[in-house]
Coordinates of C-alpha atoms in Angstrom, one line a residue:
X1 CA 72.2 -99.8 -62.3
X2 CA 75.6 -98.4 -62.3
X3 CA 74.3 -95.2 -64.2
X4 CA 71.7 -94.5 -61.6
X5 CA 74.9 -94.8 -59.1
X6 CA 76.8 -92.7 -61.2
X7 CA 74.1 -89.6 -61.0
X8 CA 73.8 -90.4 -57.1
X9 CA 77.8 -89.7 -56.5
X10 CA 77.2 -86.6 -58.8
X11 CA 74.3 -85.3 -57.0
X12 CA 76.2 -85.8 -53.5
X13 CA 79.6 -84.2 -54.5
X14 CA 77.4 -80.8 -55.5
X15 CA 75.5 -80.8 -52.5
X16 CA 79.0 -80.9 -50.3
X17 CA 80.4 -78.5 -52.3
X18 CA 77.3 -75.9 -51.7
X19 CA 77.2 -76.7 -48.2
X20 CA 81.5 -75.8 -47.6
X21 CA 80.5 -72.3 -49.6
X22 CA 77.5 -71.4 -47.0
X23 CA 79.7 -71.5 -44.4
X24 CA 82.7 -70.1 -45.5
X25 CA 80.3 -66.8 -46.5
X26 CA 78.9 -66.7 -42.9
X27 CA 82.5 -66.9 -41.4
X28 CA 83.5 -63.9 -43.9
X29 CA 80.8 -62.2 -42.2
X30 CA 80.9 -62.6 -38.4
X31 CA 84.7 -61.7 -39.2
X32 CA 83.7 -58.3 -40.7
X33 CA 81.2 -57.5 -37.6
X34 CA 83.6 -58.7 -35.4
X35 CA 86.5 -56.0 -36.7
X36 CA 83.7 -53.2 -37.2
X37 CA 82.9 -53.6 -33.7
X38 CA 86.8 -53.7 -32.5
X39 CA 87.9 -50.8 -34.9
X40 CA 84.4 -48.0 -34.0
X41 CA 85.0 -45.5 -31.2
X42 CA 83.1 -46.2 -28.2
X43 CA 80.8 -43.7 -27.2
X44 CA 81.9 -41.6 -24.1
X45 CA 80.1 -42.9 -20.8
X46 CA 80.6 -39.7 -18.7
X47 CA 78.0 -36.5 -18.5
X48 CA 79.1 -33.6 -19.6
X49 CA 78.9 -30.8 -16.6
X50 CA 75.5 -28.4 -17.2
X51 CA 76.9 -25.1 -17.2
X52 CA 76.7 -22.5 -14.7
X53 CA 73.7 -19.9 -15.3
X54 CA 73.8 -16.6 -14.1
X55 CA 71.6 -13.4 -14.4
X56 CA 71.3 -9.7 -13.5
X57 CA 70.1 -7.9 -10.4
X58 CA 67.8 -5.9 -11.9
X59 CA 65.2 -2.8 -10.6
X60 CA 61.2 -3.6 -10.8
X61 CA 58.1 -4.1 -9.5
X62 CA 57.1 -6.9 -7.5
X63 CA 53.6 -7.5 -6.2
X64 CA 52.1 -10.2 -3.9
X65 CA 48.5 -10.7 -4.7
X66 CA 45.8 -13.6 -4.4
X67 CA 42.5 -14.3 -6.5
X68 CA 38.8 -15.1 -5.5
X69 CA 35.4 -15.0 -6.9
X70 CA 32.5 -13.3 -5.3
X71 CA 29.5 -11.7 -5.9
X72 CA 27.9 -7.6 -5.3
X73 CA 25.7 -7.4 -2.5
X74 CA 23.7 -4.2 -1.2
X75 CA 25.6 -3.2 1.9
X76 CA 22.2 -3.2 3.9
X77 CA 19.3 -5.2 3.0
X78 CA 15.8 -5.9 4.9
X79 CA 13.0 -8.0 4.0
X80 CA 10.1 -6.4 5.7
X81 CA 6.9 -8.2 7.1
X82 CA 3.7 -7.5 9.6
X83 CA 4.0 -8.9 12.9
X84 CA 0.3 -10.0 12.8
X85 CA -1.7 -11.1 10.4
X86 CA -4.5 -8.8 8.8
X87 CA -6.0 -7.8 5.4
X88 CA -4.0 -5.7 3.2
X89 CA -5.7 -2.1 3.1
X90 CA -2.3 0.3 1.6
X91 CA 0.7 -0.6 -1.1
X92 CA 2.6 2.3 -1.8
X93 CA 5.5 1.0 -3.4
X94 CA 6.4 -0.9 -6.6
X95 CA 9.7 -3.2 -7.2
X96 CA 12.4 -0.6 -8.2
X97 CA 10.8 2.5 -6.4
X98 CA 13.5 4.4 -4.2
X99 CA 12.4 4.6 -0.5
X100 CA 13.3 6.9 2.1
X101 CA 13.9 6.0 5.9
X102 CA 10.8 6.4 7.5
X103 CA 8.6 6.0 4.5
X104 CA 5.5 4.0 4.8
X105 CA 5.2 1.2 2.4
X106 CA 2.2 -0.8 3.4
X107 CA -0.9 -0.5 5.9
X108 CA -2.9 -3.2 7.6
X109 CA -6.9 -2.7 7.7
X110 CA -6.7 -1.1 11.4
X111 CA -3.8 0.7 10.6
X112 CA -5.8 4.4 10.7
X113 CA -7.7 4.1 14.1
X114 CA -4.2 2.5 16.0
X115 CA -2.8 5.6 14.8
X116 CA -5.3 8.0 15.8
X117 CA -4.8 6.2 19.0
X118 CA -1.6 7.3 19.0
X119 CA -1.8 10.8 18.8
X120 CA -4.5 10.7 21.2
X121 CA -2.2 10.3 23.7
X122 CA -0.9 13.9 23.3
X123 CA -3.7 15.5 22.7
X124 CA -5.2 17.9 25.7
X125 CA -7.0 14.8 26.9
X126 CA -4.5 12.6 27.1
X127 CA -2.3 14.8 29.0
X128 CA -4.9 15.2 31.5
X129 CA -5.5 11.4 31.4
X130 CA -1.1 10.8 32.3
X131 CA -1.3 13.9 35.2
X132 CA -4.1 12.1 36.9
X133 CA -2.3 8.9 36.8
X134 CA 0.7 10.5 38.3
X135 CA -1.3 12.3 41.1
X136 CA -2.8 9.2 42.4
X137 CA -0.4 7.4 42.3
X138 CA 1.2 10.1 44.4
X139 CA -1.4 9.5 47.2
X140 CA -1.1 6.0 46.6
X141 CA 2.6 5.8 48.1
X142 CA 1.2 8.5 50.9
X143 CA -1.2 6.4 52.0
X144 CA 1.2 3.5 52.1
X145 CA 3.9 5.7 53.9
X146 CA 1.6 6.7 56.5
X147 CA 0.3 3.4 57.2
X148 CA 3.7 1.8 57.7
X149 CA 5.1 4.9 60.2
X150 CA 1.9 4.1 62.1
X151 CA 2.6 0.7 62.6
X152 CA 6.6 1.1 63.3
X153 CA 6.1 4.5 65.3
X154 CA 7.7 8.3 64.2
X155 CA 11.0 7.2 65.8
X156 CA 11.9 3.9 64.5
X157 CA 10.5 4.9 61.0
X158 CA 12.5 7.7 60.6
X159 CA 15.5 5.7 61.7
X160 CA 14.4 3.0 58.9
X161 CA 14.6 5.5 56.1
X162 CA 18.3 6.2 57.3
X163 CA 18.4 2.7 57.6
X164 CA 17.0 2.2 54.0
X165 CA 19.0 5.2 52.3
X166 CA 22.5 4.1 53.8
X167 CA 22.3 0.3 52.7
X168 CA 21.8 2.0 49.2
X169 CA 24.8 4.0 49.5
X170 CA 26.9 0.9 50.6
X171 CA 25.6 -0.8 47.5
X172 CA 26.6 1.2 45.2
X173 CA 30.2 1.6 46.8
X174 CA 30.2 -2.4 47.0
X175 CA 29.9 -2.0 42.9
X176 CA 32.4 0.7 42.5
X177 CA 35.7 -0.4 41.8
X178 CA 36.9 3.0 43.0
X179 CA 35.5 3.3 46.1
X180 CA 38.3 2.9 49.5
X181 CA 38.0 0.3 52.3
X182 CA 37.9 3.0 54.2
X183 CA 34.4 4.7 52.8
X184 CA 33.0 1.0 52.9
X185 CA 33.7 0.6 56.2
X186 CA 32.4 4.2 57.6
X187 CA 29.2 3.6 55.3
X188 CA 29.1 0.5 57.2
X189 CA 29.3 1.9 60.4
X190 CA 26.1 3.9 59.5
X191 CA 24.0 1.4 58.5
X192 CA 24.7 -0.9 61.6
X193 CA 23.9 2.7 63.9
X194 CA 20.2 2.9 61.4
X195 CA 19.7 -0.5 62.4
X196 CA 20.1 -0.6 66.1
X197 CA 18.3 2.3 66.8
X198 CA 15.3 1.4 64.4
X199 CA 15.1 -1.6 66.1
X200 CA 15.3 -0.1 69.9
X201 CA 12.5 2.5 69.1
X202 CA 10.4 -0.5 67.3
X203 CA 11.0 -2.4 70.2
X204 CA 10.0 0.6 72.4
X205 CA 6.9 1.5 70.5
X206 CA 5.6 -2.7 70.6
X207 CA 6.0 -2.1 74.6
X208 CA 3.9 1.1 74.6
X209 CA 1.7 -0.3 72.3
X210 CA 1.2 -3.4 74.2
X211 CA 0.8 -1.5 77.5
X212 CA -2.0 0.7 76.4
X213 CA -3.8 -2.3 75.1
X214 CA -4.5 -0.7 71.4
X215 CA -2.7 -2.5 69.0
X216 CA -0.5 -5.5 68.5
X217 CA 2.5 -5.4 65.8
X218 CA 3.5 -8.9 64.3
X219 CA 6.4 -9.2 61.5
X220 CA 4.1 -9.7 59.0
X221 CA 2.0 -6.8 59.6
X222 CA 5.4 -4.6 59.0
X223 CA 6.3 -6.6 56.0
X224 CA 3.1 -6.0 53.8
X225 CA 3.3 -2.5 54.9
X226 CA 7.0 -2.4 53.9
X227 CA 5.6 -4.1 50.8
X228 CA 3.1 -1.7 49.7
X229 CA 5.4 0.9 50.1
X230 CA 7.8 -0.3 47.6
X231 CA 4.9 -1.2 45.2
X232 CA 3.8 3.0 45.4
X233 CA 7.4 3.6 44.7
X234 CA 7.3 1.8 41.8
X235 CA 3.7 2.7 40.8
X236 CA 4.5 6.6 40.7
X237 CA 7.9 6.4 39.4
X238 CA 6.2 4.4 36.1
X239 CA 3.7 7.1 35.9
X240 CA 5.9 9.7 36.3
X241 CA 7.8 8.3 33.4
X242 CA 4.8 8.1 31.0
X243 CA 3.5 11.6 32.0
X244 CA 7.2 13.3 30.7
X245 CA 6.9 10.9 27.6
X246 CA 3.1 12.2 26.9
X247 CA 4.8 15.9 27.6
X248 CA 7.6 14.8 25.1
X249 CA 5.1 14.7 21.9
X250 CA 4.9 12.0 19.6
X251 CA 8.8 12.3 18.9
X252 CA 9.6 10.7 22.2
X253 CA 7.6 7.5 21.8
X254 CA 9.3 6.0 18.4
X255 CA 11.6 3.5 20.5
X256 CA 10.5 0.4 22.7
X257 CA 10.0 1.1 26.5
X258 CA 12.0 -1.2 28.3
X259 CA 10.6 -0.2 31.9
X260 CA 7.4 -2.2 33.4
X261 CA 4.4 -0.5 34.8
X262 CA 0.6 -0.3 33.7
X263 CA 1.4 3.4 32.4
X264 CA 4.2 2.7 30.5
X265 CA 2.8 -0.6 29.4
X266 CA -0.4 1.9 27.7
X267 CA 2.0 3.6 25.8
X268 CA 4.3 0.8 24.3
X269 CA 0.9 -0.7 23.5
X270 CA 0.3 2.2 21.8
X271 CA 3.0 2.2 20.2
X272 CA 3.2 -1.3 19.0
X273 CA -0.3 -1.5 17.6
X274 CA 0.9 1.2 15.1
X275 CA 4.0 -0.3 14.5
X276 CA 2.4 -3.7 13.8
X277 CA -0.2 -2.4 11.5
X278 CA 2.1 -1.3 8.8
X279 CA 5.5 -1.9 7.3
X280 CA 8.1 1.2 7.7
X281 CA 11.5 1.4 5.2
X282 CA 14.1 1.4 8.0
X283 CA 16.5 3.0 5.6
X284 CA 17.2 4.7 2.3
X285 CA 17.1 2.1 -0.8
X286 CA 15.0 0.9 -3.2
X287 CA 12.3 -2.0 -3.3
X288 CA 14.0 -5.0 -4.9
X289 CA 11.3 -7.7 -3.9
X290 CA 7.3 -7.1 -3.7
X291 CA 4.5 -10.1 -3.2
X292 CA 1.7 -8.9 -2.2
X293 CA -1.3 -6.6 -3.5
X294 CA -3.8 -5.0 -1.7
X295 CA -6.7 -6.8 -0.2
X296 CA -4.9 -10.0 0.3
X297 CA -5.0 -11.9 3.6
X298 CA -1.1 -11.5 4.9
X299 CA 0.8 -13.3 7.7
X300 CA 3.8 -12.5 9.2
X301 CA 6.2 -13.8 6.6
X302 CA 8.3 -11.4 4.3
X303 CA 6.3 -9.0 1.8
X304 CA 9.1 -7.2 0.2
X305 CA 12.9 -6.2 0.4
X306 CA 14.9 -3.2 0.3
X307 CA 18.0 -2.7 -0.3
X308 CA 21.1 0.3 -0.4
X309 CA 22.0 0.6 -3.8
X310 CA 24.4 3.3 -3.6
X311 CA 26.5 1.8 -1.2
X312 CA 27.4 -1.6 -2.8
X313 CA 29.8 -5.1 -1.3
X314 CA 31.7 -7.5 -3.3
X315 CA 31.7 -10.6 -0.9
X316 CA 34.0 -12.7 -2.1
X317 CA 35.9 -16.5 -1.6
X318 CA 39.5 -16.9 -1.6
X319 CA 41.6 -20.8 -1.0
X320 CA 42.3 -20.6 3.0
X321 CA 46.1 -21.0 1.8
X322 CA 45.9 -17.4 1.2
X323 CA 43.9 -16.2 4.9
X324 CA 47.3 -14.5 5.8
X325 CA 46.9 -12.0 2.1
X326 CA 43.2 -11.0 3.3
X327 CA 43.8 -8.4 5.3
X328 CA 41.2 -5.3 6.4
X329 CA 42.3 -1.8 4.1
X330 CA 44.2 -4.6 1.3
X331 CA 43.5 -3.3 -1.9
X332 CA 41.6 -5.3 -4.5
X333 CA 41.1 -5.4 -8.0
X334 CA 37.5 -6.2 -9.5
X335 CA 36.7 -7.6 -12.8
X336 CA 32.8 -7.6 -13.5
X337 CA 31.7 -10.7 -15.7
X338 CA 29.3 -8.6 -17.6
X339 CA 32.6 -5.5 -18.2
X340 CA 35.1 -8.2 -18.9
X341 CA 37.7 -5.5 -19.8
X342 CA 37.3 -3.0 -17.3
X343 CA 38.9 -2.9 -13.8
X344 CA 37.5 -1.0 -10.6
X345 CA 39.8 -0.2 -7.4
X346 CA 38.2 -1.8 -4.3
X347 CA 39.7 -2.0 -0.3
X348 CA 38.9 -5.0 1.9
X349 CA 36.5 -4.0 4.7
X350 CA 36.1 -7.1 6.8
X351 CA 37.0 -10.8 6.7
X352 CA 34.8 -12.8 8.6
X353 CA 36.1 -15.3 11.3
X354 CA 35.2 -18.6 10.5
X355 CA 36.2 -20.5 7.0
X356 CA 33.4 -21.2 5.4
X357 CA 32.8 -24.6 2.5
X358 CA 32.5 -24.3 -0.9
X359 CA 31.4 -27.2 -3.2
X360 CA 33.2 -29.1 -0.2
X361 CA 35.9 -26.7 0.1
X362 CA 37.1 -24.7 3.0
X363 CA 37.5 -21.0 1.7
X364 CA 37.9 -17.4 3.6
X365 CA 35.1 -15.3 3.5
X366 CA 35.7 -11.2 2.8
X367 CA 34.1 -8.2 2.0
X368 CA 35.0 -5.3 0.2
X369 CA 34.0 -2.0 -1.4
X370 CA 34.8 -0.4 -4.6
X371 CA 36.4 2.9 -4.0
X372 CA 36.8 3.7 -7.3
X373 CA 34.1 5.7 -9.4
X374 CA 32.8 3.6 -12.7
X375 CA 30.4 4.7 -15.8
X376 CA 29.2 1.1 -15.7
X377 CA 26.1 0.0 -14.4
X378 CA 26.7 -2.5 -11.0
X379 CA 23.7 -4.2 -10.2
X380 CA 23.4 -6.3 -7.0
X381 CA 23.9 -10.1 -8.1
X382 CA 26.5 -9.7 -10.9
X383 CA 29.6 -11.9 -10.2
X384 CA 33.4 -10.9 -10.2
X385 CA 36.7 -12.0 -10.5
X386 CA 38.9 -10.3 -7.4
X387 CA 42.5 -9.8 -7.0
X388 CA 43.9 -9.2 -3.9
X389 CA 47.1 -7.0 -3.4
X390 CA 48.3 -8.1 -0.3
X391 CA 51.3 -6.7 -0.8
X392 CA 53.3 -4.6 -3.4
X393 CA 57.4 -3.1 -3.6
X394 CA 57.7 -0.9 -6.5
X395 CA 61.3 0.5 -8.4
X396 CA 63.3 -2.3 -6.3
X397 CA 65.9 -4.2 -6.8
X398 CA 64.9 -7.6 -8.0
X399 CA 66.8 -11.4 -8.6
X400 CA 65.3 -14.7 -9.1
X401 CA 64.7 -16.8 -6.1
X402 CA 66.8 -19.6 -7.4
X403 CA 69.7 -17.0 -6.6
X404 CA 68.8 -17.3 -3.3
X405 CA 71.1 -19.1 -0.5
X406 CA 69.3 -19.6 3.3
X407 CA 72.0 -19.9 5.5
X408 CA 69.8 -19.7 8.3
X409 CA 65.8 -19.0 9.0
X410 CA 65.5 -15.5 7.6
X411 CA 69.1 -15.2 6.5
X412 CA 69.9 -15.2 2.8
X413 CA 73.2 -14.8 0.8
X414 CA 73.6 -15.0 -3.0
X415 CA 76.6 -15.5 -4.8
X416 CA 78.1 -12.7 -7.3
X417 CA 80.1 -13.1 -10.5
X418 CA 83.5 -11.8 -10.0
X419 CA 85.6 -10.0 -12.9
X420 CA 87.4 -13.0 -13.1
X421 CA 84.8 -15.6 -13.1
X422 CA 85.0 -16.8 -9.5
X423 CA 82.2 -16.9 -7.2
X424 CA 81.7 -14.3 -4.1
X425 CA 79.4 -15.3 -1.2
X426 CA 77.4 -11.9 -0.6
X427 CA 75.0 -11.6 2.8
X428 CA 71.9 -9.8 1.3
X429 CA 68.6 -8.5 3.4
X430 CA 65.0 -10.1 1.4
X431 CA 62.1 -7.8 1.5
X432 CA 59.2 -9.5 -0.6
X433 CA 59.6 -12.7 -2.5
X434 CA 57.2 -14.2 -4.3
X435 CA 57.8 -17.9 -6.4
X436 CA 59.9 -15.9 -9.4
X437 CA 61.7 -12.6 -7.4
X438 CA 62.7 -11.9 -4.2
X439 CA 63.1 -8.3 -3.5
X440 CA 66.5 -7.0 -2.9
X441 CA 66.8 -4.5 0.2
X442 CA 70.6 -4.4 1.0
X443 CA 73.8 -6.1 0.0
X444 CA 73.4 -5.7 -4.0
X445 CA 73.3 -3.2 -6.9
X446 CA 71.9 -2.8 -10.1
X447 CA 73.8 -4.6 -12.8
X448 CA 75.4 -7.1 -10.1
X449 CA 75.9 -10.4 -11.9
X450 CA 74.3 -13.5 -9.7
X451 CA 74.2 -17.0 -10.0
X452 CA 71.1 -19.3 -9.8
X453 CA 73.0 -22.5 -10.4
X454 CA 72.0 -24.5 -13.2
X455 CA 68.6 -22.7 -13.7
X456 CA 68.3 -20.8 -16.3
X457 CA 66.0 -17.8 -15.6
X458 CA 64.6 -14.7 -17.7

């Protein structure tokens, strides 16, 4: 018993002594951080200043430009189709065949005998047929004339044709813009003396009339008369027309007639039977499209297309940020995807005047032409890259626009190195800027040394 008691007190004595070395180690140590962290240099807490940059006015170009994509398009292009439906009879064309204006391309079954109506109208014959027209109508408006200066009597009809002639006069002084007060009111004066007096010998001629028991006037007897007169007018001023057009040859019947009248009206028909029998190229170009062949049934949808070749458009998109650099007579730049390395010169020629969207993006429409003369081949459809120049200063004097100072809307100032180091406020006039350079017009010289703050520029 008293030797396991003896190992128990030896066993205890080496545990304290292990335990009062542990701690006196872990003092040792947190005394060593402790001075290590008292005796090392604290770090410094305040920024250094970032030094002040400067740069050099310098001379140079600077150009403000703006990109797009577009696409060649003829300048003039026309799909053609009948007006009316009909068998095909005549193709004369193939896709890629160069047209001239005027050139039939295709006839309609019909097509020969409404053109040798045509020309019938000129012929000896037809002549005769317009003359004859004209003539009776000529005795058509007699007869009318004498029938109404029965019925209103020799006096009061001649003072109706004054009557008639003066109201026209004051018309067209009423439309004039130049015409005085005072030739209004004299032209007036006329047609209020045509009046009275037409009606005092009307009224004088109804009494006679009445008297001697032969004929009784009503208003509406002198209105149809008045009527028919007019219609005559009419009747032989329309043949008149067609008889000069018939003199004129087939050359003077190539355009619509606008006027109305059953001799005119045989000649547009005339005219319009040829026209819709067969399809006519309305300008130089070439046949880009063709879908038809002869002997098919056809309706009035398109047939084929021409288009200019030699007179090709770029139409082009740029981001409506950059309307204001799309201006008509801009220069432009076109890359070709299909001549990846080559440039061509181009000039804007219109912009239209609505934004259009783009894969749900607003964009400015423009067009342009290539004024430039090019070995490579441009076919309508390619696509291109275009650059704008909407604006260009060449050999000027140049600093970044971080030099810059506004000092008020429109008024700059930079500020200029001295010999000594100090800093010079200096007024200067900006031309063109762009987001690097700002072009220098007055109130600096090459070599000046500017400063752009704490941005460092190239």
């Amino acid at each position: 018993m008293e030797s396991i008691m003896e190992k128990n007190n030896s066993s205890s004595k080496r545990k304290s002594r292990t335990t009062r070395t542990t701690m006196i180690v872990i003092v040792v140590v947190l005394l060593v951080a402790a001075g290590a962290y008292f005796a090392w240099p604290k770090a410094e807490t305040v920024e250094a200043t970032p030094a002040l940059q400067t740069t050099k006015v310098r001379t140079g170009d600077l150009v403000i430009t703006a990109s797009g994509a577009g696409t060649v398009v003829p300048s003039a292009q026309v799909d053609l189709a009948f007006r009316t439906g009909g068998i095909l009879n005549e193709l004369n064309v193939a896709v890629g065949d160069t047209v001239e204006r005027g050139q039939v391309l295709a006839r309609l079954e019909g097509s020969v005998q409404a053109e040798a109506d045509f020309q019938a109208l000129f012929t000896a014959a037809g002549l005769a047929q317009a003359e004859l027209a004209a003539i009776n109508a000529q005795e058509a408006l007699d007869e009318s004339t004498n029938i109404l200066k029965y019925l209103l009597g020799a006096d009061a009809y001649y003072w109706e044709m004054q009557l008639n002639q003066a109201e026209e006069t004051l018309t067209q002084l009423n439309a004039d813009p130049a015409a005085t007060a005072t030739q209004k009111n004299d032209t007036q004066a006329v047609v209020d003396n045509a009046r009275t007096k037409r009606d005092y010998f009307l009224d004088k001629y109804i009494v006679a009339l009445a008297k001697s028991g032969e004929y009784f006037i009503d208003d509406s007897d002198l209105a149809l008369a008045r009527s028919n007169v007019e219609n005559a007018k009419l009747l032989l001023q329309d043949a008149q027309s067609a008889l000069e057009i018939v003199k004129g040859g087939p050359s003077a019947l190539q355009s619509p007639l606008t006027t109305q009248g059953p001799e005119m009206e045989r000649l547009e028909q005339a005219r319009l039977n040829v026209e819709n029998s067969r399809l006519v190229s309305p300008f130089d170009g070439v046949v880009t499209r063709l879908d038809a062949v002869v002997g098919q049934s056809v309706g009035s949808s398109s047939l084929l297309t021409v288009a200019t070749t030699n007179q090709l458009l770029v139409r082009f998109y740029l981001d409506e940020t950059d309307l204001g650099k799309a201006n008509v007579s801009n220069r432009v730049t076109f890359t070709f995807d299909a001549y990846p390395d080559q440039s061509i010169g181009g000039e804007i020629v219109s912009v239209e005047p609505a934004l259009q969207t783009v894969d749900g993006t607003p964009v400015v429409v423009a067009w342009a032409k290539l004024t430039e003369e090019s070995e490579a081949v441009i076919l309508s459809g390619m696509t291109v890259e275009v650059e704008v120049i909407a604006a260009e200063a060449r050999n000027v004097l140049l600093v970044p626009v971080q030099a810059l100072r506004e000092l008020a809307p429109g008024s700059y100032a930079v500020f200029v190195v001295q010999a000594d180091g100090s800093l010079q406020m200096t007024p200067v006039t900006v031309g063109l800027r762009d987001y690097a350079n700002a072009e220098i017009l007055s109130g600096l010289k090459v070599g000046d040394v500017v400063s752009t703050g704490t941005v460092e520029t190239k």
